[in-house]
Short mmCIF file of C-alpha atoms and ligand atoms in Angstrom, two decimals:
data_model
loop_
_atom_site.label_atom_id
_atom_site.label_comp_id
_atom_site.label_asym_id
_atom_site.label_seq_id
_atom_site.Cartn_x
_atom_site.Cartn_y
_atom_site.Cartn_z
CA UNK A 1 34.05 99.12 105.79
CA UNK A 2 34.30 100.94 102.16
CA UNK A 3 38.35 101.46 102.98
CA UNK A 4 41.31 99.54 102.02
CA UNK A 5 43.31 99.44 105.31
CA UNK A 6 47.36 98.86 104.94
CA UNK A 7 49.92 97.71 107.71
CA UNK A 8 53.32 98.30 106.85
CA UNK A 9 55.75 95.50 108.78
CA UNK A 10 58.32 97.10 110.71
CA UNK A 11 58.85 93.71 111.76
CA UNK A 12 60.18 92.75 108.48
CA UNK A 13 63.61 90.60 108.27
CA UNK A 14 65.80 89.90 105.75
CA UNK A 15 66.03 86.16 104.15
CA UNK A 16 67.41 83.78 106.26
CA UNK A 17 67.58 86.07 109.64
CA UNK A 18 64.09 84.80 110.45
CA UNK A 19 61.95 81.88 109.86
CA UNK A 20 63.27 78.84 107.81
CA UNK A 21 63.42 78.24 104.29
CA UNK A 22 64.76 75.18 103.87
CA UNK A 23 61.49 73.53 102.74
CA UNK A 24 60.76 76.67 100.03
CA UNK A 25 63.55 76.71 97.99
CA UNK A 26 64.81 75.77 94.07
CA UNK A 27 65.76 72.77 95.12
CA UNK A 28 62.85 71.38 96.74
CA UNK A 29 60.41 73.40 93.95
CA UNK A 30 62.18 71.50 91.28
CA UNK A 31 61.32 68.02 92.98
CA UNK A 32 57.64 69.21 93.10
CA UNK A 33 57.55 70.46 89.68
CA UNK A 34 59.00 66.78 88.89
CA UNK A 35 56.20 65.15 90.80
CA UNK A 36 53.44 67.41 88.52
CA UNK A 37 55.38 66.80 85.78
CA UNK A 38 54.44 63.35 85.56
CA UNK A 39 50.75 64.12 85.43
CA UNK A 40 49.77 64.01 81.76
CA UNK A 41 47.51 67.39 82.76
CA UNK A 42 51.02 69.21 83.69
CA UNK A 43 51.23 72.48 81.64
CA UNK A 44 53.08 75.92 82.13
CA UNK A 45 50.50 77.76 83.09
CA UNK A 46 50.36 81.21 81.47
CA UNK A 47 51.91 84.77 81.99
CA UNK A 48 50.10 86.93 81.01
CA UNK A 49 51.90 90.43 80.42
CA UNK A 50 49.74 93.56 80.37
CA UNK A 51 51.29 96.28 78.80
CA UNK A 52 48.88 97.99 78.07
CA UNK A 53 47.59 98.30 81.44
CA UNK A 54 51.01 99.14 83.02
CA UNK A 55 50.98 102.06 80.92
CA UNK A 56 47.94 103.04 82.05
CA UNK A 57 48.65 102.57 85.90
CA UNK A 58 51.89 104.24 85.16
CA UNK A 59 54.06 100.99 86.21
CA UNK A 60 56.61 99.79 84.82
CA UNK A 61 55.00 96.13 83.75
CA UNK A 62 52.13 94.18 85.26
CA UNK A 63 52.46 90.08 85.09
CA UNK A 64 49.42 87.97 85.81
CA UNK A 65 50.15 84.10 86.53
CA UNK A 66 46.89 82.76 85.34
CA UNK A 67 46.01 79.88 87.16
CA UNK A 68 42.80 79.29 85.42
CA UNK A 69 44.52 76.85 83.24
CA UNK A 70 45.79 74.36 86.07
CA UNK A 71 45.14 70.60 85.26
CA UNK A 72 41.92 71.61 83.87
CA UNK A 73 40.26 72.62 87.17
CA UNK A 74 40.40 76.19 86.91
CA UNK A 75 42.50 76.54 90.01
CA UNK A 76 46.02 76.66 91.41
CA UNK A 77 44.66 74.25 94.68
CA UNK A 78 45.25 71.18 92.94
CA UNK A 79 49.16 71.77 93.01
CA UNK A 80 48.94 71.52 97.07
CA UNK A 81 46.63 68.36 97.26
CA UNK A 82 47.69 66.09 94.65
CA UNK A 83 51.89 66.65 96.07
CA UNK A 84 51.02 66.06 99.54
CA UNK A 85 48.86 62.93 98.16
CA UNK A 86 52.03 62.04 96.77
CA UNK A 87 54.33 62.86 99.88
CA UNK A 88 51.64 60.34 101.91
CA UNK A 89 51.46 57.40 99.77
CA UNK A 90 55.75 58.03 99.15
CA UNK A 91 55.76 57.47 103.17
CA UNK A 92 53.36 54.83 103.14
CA UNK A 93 55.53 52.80 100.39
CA UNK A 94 58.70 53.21 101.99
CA UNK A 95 59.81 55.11 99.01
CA UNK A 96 61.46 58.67 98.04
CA UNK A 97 58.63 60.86 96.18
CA UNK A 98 61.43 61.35 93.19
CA UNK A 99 61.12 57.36 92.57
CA UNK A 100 57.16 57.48 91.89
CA UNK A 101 55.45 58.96 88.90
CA UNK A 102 51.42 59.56 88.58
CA UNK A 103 50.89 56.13 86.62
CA UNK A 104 52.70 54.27 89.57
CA UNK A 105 51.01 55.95 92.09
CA UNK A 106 47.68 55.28 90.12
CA UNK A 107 48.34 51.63 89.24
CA UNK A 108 46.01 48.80 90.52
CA UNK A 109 49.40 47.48 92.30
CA UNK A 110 49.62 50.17 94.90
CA UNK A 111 46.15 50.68 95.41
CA UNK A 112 45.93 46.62 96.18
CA UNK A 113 49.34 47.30 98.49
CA UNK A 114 47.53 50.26 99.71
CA UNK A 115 44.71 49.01 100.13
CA UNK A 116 41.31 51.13 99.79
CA UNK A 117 41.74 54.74 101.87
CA UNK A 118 39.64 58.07 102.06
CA UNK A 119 40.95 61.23 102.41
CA UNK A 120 39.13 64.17 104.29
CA UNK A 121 39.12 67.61 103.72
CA UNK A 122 37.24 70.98 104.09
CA UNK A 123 37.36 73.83 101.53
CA UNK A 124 35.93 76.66 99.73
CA UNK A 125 36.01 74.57 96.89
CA UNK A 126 39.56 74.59 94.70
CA UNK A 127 41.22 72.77 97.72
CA UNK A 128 38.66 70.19 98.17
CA UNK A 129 38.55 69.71 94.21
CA UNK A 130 42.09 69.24 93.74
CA UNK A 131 41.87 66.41 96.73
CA UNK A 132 38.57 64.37 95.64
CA UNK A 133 40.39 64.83 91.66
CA UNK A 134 43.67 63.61 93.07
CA UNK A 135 41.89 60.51 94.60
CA UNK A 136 39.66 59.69 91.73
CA UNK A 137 42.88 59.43 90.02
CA UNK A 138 43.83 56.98 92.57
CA UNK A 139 41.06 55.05 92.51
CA UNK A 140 40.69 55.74 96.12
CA UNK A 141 37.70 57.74 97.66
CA UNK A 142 37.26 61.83 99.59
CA UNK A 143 35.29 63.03 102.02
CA UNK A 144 35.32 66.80 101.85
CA UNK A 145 33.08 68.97 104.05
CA UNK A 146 32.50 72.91 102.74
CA UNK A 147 31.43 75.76 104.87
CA UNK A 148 27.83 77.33 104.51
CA UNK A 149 26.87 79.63 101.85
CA UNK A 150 29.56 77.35 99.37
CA UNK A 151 27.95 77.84 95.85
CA UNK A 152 26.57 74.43 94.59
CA UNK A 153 28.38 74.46 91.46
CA UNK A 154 31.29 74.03 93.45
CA UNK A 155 29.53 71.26 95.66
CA UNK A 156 28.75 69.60 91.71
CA UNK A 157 31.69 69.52 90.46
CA UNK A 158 33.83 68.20 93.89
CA UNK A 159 30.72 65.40 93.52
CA UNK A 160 31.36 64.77 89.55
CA UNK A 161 34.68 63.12 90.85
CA UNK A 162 33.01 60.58 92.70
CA UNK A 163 33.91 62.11 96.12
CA UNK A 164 30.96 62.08 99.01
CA UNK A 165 30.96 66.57 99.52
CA UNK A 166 28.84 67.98 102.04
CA UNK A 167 28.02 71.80 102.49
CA UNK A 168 27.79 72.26 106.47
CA UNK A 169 25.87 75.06 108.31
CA UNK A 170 29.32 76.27 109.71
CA UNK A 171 32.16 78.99 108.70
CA UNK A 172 35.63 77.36 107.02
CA UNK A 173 37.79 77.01 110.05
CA UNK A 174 34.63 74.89 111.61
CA UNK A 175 34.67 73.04 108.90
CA UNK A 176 38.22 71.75 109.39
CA UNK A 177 37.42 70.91 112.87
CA UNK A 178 34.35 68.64 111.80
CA UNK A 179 36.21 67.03 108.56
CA UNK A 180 38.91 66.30 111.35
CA UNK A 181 36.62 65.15 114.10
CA UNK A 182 35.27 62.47 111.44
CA UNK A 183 38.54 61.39 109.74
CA UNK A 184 39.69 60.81 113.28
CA UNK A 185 36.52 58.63 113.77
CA UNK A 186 36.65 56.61 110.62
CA UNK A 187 40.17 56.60 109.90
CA UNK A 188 40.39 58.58 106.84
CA UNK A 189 43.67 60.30 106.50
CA UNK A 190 43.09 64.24 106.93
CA UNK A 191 44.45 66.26 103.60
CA UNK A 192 44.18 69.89 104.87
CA UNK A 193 45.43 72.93 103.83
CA UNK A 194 46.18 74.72 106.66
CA UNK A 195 48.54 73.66 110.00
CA UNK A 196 47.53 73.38 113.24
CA UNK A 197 50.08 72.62 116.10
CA UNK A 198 50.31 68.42 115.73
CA UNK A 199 49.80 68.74 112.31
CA UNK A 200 52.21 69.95 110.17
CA UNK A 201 53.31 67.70 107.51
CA UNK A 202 50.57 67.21 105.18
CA UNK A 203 50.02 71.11 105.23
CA UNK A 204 53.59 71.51 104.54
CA UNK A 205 54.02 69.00 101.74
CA UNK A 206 50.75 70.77 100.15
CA UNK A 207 52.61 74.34 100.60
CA UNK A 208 55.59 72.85 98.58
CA UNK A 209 52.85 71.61 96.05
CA UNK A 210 52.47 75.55 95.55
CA UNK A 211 55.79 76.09 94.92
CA UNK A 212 55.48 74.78 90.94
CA UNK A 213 53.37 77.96 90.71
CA UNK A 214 55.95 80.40 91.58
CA UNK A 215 59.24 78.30 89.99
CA UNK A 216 57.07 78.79 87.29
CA UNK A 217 56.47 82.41 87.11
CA UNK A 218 60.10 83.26 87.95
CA UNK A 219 61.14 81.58 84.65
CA UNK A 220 58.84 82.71 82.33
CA UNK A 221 59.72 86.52 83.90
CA UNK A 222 63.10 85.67 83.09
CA UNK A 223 62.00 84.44 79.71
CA UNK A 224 60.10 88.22 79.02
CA UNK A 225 63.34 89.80 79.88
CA UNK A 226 62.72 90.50 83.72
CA UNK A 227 65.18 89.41 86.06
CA UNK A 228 63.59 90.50 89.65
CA UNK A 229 59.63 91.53 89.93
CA UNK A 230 60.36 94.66 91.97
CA UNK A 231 56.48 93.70 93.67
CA UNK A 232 54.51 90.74 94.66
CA UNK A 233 51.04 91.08 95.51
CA UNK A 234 49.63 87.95 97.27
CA UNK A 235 46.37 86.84 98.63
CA UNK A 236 45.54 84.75 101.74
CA UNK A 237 42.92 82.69 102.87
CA UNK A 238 44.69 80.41 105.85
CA UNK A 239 48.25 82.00 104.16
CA UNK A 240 49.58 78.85 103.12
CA UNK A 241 49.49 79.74 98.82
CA UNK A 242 51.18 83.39 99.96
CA UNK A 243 53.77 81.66 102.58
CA UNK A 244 54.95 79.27 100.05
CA UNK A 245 55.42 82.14 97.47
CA UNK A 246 56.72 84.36 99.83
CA UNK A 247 59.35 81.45 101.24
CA UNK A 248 60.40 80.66 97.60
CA UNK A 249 60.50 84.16 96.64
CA UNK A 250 62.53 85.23 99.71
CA UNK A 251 65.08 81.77 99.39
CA UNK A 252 65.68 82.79 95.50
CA UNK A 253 66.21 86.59 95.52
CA UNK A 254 67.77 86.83 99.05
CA UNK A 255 68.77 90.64 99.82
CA UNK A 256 66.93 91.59 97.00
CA UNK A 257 63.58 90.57 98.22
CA UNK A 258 60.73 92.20 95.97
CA UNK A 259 58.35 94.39 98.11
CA UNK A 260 55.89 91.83 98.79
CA UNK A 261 52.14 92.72 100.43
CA UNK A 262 49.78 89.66 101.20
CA UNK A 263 46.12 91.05 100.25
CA UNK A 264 42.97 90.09 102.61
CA UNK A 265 39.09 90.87 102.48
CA UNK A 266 38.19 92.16 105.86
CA UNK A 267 35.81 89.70 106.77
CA UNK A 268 38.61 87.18 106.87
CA UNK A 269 41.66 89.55 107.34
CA UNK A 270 43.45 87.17 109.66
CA UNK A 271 47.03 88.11 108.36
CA UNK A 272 46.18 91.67 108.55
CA UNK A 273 44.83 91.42 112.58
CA UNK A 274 48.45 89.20 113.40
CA UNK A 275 50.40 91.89 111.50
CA UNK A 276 48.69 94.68 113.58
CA UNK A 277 48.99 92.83 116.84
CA UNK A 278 52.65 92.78 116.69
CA UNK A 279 53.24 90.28 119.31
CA UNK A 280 54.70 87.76 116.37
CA UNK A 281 51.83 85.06 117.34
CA UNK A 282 48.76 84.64 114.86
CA UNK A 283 45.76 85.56 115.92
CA UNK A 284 42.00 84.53 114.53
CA UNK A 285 39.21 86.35 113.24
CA UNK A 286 35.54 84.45 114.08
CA UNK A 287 32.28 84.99 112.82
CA UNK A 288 30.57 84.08 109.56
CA UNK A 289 33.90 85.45 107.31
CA UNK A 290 31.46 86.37 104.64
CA UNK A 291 33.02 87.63 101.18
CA UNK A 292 32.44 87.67 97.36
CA UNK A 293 36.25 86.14 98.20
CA UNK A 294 35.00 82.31 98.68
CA UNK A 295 38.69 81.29 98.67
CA UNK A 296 39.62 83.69 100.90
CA UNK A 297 37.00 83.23 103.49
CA UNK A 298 39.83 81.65 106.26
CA UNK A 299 40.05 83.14 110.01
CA UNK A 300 42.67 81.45 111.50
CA UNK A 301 46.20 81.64 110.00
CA UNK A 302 48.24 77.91 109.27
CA UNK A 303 50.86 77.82 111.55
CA UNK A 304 53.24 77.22 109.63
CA UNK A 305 52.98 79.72 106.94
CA UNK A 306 52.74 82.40 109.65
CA UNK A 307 56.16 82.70 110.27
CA UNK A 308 57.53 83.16 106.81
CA UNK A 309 54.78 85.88 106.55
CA UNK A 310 55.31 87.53 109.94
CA UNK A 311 59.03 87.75 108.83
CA UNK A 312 59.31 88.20 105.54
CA UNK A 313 56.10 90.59 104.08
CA UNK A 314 56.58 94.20 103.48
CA UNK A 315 52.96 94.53 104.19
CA UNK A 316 49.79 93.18 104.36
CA UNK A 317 46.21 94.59 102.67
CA UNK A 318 42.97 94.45 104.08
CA UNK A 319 40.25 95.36 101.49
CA UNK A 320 36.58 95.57 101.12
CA UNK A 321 34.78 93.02 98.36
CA UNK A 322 34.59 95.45 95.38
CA UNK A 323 38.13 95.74 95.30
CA UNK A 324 37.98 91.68 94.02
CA UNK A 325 34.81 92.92 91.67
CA UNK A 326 37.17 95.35 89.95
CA UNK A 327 39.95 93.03 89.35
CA UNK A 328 37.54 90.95 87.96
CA UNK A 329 36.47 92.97 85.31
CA UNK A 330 39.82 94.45 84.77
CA UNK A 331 40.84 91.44 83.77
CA UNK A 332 38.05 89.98 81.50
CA UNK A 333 37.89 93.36 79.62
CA UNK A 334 41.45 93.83 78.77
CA UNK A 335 42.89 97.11 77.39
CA UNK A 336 43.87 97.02 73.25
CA UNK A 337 46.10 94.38 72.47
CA UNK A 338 46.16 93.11 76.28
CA UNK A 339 45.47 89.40 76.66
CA UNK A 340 42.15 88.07 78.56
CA UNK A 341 42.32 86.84 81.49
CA UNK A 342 39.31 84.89 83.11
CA UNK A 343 39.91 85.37 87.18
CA UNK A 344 37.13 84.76 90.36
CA UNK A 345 36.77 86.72 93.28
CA UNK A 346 39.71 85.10 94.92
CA UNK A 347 42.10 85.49 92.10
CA UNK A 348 41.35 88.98 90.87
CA UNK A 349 41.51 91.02 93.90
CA UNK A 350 45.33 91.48 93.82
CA UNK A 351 44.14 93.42 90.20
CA UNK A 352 41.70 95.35 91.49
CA UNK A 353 44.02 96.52 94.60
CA UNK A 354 46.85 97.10 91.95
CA UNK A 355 44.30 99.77 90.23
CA UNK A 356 42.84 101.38 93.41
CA UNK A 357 46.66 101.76 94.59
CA UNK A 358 47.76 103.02 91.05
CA UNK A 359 44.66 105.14 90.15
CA UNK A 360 42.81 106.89 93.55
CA UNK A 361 43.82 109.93 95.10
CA UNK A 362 43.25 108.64 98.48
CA UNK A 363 45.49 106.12 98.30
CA UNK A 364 48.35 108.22 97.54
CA UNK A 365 50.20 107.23 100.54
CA UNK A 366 49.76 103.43 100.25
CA UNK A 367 51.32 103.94 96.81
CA UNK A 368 54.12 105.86 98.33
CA UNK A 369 54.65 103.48 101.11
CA UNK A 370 54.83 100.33 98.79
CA UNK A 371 57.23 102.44 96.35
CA UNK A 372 55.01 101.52 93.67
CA UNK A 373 56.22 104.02 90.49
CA UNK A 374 57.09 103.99 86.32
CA UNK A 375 60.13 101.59 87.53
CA UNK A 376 58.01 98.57 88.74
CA UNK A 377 57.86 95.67 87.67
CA UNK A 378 54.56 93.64 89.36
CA UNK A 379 53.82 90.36 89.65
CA UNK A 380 50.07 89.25 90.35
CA UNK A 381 48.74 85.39 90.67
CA UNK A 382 45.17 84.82 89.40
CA UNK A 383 44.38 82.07 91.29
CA UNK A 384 41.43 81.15 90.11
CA UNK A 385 38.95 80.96 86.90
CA UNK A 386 35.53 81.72 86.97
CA UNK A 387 35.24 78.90 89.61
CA UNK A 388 31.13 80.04 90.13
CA UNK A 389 29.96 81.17 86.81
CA UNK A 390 27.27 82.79 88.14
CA UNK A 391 28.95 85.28 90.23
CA UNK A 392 31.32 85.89 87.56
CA UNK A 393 28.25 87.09 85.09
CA UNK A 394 27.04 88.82 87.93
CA UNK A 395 30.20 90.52 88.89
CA UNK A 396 31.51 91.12 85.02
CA UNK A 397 28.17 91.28 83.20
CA UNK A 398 25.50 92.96 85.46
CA UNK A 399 28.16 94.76 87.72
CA UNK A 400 27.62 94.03 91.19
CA UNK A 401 30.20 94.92 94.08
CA UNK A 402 30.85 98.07 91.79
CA UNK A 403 32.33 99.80 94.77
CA UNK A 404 32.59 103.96 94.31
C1 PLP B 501 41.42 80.79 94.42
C2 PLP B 501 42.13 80.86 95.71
N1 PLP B 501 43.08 81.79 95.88
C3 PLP B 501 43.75 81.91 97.04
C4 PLP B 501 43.48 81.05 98.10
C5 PLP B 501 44.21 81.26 99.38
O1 PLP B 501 45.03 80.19 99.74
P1 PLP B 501 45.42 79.97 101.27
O2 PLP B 501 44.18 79.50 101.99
O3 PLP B 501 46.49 78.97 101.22
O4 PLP B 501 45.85 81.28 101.82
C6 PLP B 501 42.50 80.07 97.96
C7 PLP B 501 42.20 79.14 99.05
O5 PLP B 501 41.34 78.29 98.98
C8 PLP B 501 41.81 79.97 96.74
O6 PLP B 501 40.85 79.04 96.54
#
């Protein structure tokens, strides 16, 4: 399908009439942040503002949270994996998370208290890199499992930390069910990033991890003079990244919740389906979920994120590939005076949406519906880097996906 298909949710709440916040808000962001902040990798990611491209969308501003620059891995996933790490080893040690820094947690006394443990995961790639990086920093060891088609580059550089990384012959959500299947088996403790009823904890600790992202962004808005983004755009794989936005977002602005859409591509539109169904439960989408959007590439939604998302969206995208490809070279080909942004498939498409919205004649009524005008004031997450170099010269150089 060449279209971009929007839902808008009737179903919408206001904060604190529907699901719970109590795990997404300053409070609990803060004691993340503290957590990353003891990493010596911790940096403020940047903000990118785009003036020059909000004038020529006719917005108000444009702010991109580049997540390129996370902890030198090129993604925001390492946030998620490396807290709920944390959270584990915290339980495991009989101690509060706020009492234990990276260099305890890495020290040869609690791996010898510890004692010698793998950790199990499937992903895309980011995920799965930020969990086999978090346990080479442990000294400890990760077994991480990636769906077929995964680019190798990602494979190599999941391997480069040590970690054993297969590529299976099955789609993403199959994937968690083998990684689980074996951690039960061996006894490897399962670090995933999506919920499943009975498991709920890890994937909530590693939705918290997110939140350092988004305490983030609010304060350097702030700091460029912008109180409130009057927009979020935010893409969703399982939906845990745009819950725990969305949850944070919705705890700190309250009544004044910006208009926030969670973007999909239709081979994995998940969110989109459950939105449509309107019976509030979640509801898959099977197949081979095949997208330029690796990251995205998730059928079933985490339990746990689909709640906040069910009540607390304003709507949710679904959108075809070359909506990502645009965004992508949006992005790395910046208007005069406009700072560069390097974003993958996953990370750009909230861009590329942002022009097709701004810019088409057909999608006059999405823009309408979304209230998007010279007043707003948008905030976008790049997600990603160029996490497969090769796409990203294909996409930016030779211009595949190049839509109409
Ligand atoms: C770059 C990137 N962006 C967004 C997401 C979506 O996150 P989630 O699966 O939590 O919805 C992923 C997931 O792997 C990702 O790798």
């Amino acid at each position: 399908m060449n279209s971009v298909l929007l839902h808008m949710n009737k179903a919408q709440k206001r904060p604190g009439q529907g699901a719970g916040l109590a795990d997404f808000n300053k409070e609990e962001a803060t004691r993340v942040r503290n957590f990353h902040k003891s990493f010596s990798e911790y940096a403020v990611t940047p903000l990118a503002a785009l003036p020059q491209l909000a004038k020529d969308l006719g917005v108000g501003s444009v702010h991109v949270k580049d997540e390129s620059k996370r902890f030198g891995l090129n993604a925001f996933k390492v946030l998620g994996g490396s807290y709920a790490i944390g959270r584990l080893l915290a339980e495991r040690l009989g101690r509060p998370i706020e009492d234990l820094g990276r260099d305890e947690l890495c020290s040869d006394a609690v791996r010898a208290k510890l004692g010698p443990i793998t950790f199990a995961t499937a992903t895309d790639g980011n995920h799965g890199r930020g969990v086999a990086w978090t346990a080479q920093q442990l000294q400890q060891h990760a077994a991480v499992y990636m769906p077929k088609g995964s680019d190798p580059i990602r494979q190599k550089n999941i391997l480069a930390t040590g970690a054993e990384c297969t590529i299976t012959d099955l789609n993403y959500d199959d994937a968690v069910r083998l990684a689980n299947k074996n951690a039960d088996e061996h006894g490897w403790l399962m670090v995933q990033d999506t919920a499943w009823e009975g498991y709920e904890d890890i994937p909530r600790w590693i939705m918290q991890g997110y939140m350092t992202l988004t305490i983030e962004a609010v304060e350097q808005l702030k700091e460029q003079g912008i109180d409130r983004p009057t927009h979020v755009f935010l893409q969703a794989g399982v939906g845990s990244f745009a819950g725990a936005a969305l949850g944070f977002i919705a705890s700190v602005f309250g009544d004044d919740l910006p208009i926030t859409t969670i973007v999909e591509p239709h081979q994995a539109n998940c969110i989109y389906k459950s939105m449509v169904a309107g019976d509030g439960a979640p509801h898959n989408v099977t197949g081979d979920l095949s997208t330029l959007m690796a990251g995205l590439a998730c059928g079933e939604p985490s339990t746990i994120s689909w709640g906040v998302l069910r009540d607390y969206a304003a709507a949710s995208i679904s959108c075809p590939d070359w909506i990502a490809a645009n965004g992508m070279r949006i992005l790395s080909s910046p208007l005069g005076g406009d700072q560069r942004v390097i974003s993958g498939e996953s990370g750009a498409v909230t861009t590329g949406l942002l022009d097709y919205i701004m810019r088409r004649p057909e999608a006059a009524d999405i823009r309408k519906a979304l209230k998007l005008d010279a007043s707003s004031r948008i905030l976008l997450v790049s997600t990603e880097g160029d996490t497969s170099p090769e796409t990203f010269r294909e996409v930016v150089w030779y211009g595949s996906h190049a839509g109409k």
